[in-house]
Amino acid sequence: MKFYQRFAYYLVGLVMGCFFVAVVLSGKDTRCNYFPNARVLNDIRNKPFIYDTEASRRLSEDWVDTADVKNTLTYGDVDFDKSNKPIGGGKLYIIYGKTKKNKEITLEVINYPEKAVLRNIIRNTNSEK
């Protein structure tokens, strides 16, 4: 068998395989959360999210809103040195992010098995974490 015939068979198989994978995975809500940061943020976002009284008080101020919290839970960075500490049946996570006005904030989230509670929102005054 000549090279161009083998190459043609290869391309036909590759196209059929790609089509099959696209059909199988198109209907599913698949995510590739390989890194710990992405897994923690995805786990917190997929649970019922509750605001504690301190967090609600911070949200009533004009420097932060719920969109900033949502963006931080999507694109934020989890500080694992200060996180993953047991607190009352859940684990505390410290998440760094930014507001729409590009101000740095820190979220304290307690991740329970059935829900996630935003305990506090802290305005960072310096650029260090």
Short mmCIF file of C-alpha atoms in Angstrom, two decimals:
data_model
loop_
_atom_site.label_atom_id
_atom_site.label_comp_id
_atom_site.label_asym_id
_atom_site.label_seq_id
_atom_site.Cartn_x
_atom_site.Cartn_y
_atom_site.Cartn_z
CA MET A 1 0.00 0.00 0.00
CA LYS A 2 1.36 3.37 -0.98
CA PHE A 3 1.85 6.29 1.37
CA TYR A 4 -1.00 8.43 0.04
CA GLN A 5 -3.44 5.50 0.46
CA ARG A 6 -2.36 4.98 4.08
CA PHE A 7 -2.61 8.73 4.67
CA ALA A 8 -6.13 8.78 3.19
CA TYR A 9 -7.22 5.92 5.48
CA TYR A 10 -5.69 7.75 8.43
CA LEU A 11 -7.56 10.97 7.61
CA VAL A 12 -10.87 9.15 7.15
CA GLY A 13 -10.45 7.45 10.54
CA LEU A 14 -9.42 10.70 12.19
CA VAL A 15 -12.46 12.57 10.85
CA MET A 16 -14.83 9.77 11.89
CA GLY A 17 -13.25 9.66 15.36
CA CYS A 18 -13.51 13.43 15.81
CA PHE A 19 -17.14 13.35 14.68
CA PHE A 20 -17.92 10.56 17.16
CA VAL A 21 -16.26 12.41 20.05
CA ALA A 22 -18.08 15.64 19.13
CA VAL A 23 -21.45 13.86 19.07
CA VAL A 24 -20.87 12.11 22.39
CA LEU A 25 -19.59 15.15 24.26
CA SER A 26 -21.86 17.80 22.73
CA GLY A 27 -24.90 17.04 24.89
CA LYS A 28 -23.01 16.89 28.17
CA ASP A 29 -21.98 19.67 30.47
CA THR A 30 -18.32 18.67 30.60
CA ARG A 31 -15.58 20.67 32.27
CA CYS A 32 -11.87 20.02 32.47
CA ASN A 33 -11.07 21.01 36.04
CA TYR A 34 -7.70 19.39 36.47
CA PHE A 35 -6.12 21.85 38.87
CA PRO A 36 -7.12 22.27 42.52
CA ASN A 37 -7.99 25.96 42.12
CA ALA A 38 -10.49 25.23 39.34
CA ARG A 39 -12.00 22.26 41.20
CA VAL A 40 -12.59 24.24 44.40
CA LEU A 41 -14.14 27.21 42.58
CA ASN A 42 -16.35 24.90 40.49
CA ASP A 43 -17.49 23.03 43.61
CA ILE A 44 -18.42 26.28 45.35
CA ARG A 45 -20.27 27.66 42.29
CA ASN A 46 -22.35 24.49 41.82
CA LYS A 47 -23.81 24.49 45.35
CA PRO A 48 -26.54 26.68 46.83
CA PHE A 49 -24.75 29.92 47.75
CA ILE A 50 -25.75 31.74 50.95
CA TYR A 51 -24.63 35.18 52.15
CA ASP A 52 -23.81 35.54 55.86
CA THR A 53 -24.88 38.70 57.71
CA GLU A 54 -21.39 40.23 57.55
CA ALA A 55 -21.17 39.57 53.80
CA SER A 56 -24.66 41.03 53.29
CA ARG A 57 -23.61 44.13 55.18
CA ARG A 58 -20.55 44.49 52.92
CA LEU A 59 -22.71 44.05 49.82
CA SER A 60 -24.92 46.92 50.96
CA GLU A 61 -21.88 49.21 50.73
CA ASP A 62 -21.16 50.72 47.33
CA TRP A 63 -17.64 49.33 46.69
CA VAL A 64 -18.65 45.71 45.97
CA ASP A 65 -21.70 43.91 44.55
CA THR A 66 -22.85 40.38 43.75
CA ALA A 67 -21.38 40.52 40.23
CA ASP A 68 -17.95 41.05 41.77
CA VAL A 69 -18.49 38.03 44.02
CA LYS A 70 -19.59 35.93 41.06
CA ASN A 71 -16.57 36.99 38.99
CA THR A 72 -14.24 36.21 41.88
CA LEU A 73 -15.80 32.76 42.25
CA THR A 74 -15.22 32.21 38.52
CA TYR A 75 -11.79 33.75 37.94
CA GLY A 76 -10.36 34.09 41.46
CA ASP A 77 -7.33 32.48 43.06
CA VAL A 78 -7.66 30.21 46.09
CA ASP A 79 -4.96 30.66 48.74
CA PHE A 80 -4.41 27.06 49.83
CA ASP A 81 -1.93 28.05 52.55
CA LYS A 82 -4.72 29.83 54.44
CA SER A 83 -7.59 27.63 53.17
CA ASN A 84 -8.96 24.14 53.65
CA LYS A 85 -9.31 24.63 57.40
CA PRO A 86 -12.21 22.83 59.11
CA ILE A 87 -14.86 25.14 60.55
CA GLY A 88 -18.11 23.73 61.94
CA GLY A 89 -18.63 20.86 59.50
CA GLY A 90 -17.25 22.75 56.49
CA LYS A 91 -13.95 24.05 55.21
CA LEU A 92 -12.86 27.67 55.02
CA TYR A 93 -11.48 28.91 51.69
CA ILE A 94 -9.78 32.27 51.11
CA ILE A 95 -10.30 33.47 47.53
CA TYR A 96 -8.63 36.53 45.99
CA GLY A 97 -10.26 38.46 43.16
CA LYS A 98 -11.03 41.90 41.76
CA THR A 99 -14.07 44.12 41.46
CA LYS A 100 -15.29 45.77 38.26
CA LYS A 101 -13.39 48.87 39.37
CA ASN A 102 -10.18 46.75 39.49
CA LYS A 103 -9.97 46.87 43.30
CA GLU A 104 -8.66 43.74 45.00
CA ILE A 105 -11.02 41.83 47.30
CA THR A 106 -10.78 38.73 49.43
CA LEU A 107 -13.70 36.34 49.95
CA GLU A 108 -13.98 34.05 52.95
CA VAL A 109 -16.18 31.13 51.91
CA ILE A 110 -17.14 28.18 54.09
CA ASN A 111 -17.72 25.17 51.86
CA TYR A 112 -20.14 22.68 53.44
CA PRO A 113 -21.04 19.38 51.75
CA GLU A 114 -24.52 20.67 50.82
CA LYS A 115 -24.02 24.45 50.54
CA ALA A 116 -21.46 27.27 50.40
CA VAL A 117 -21.64 30.28 52.73
CA LEU A 118 -19.94 33.59 51.99
CA ARG A 119 -18.76 34.62 55.43
CA ASN A 120 -17.01 37.90 54.70
CA ILE A 121 -15.78 40.20 51.93
CA ILE A 122 -12.57 42.05 52.66
CA ARG A 123 -11.32 45.08 50.75
CA ASN A 124 -7.56 44.75 50.17
CA THR A 125 -5.75 48.02 50.64
CA ASN A 126 -2.34 46.79 49.52
CA SER A 127 -1.42 44.71 46.49
CA GLU A 128 0.12 41.87 48.51
CA LYS A 129 -1.82 38.71 49.19
#
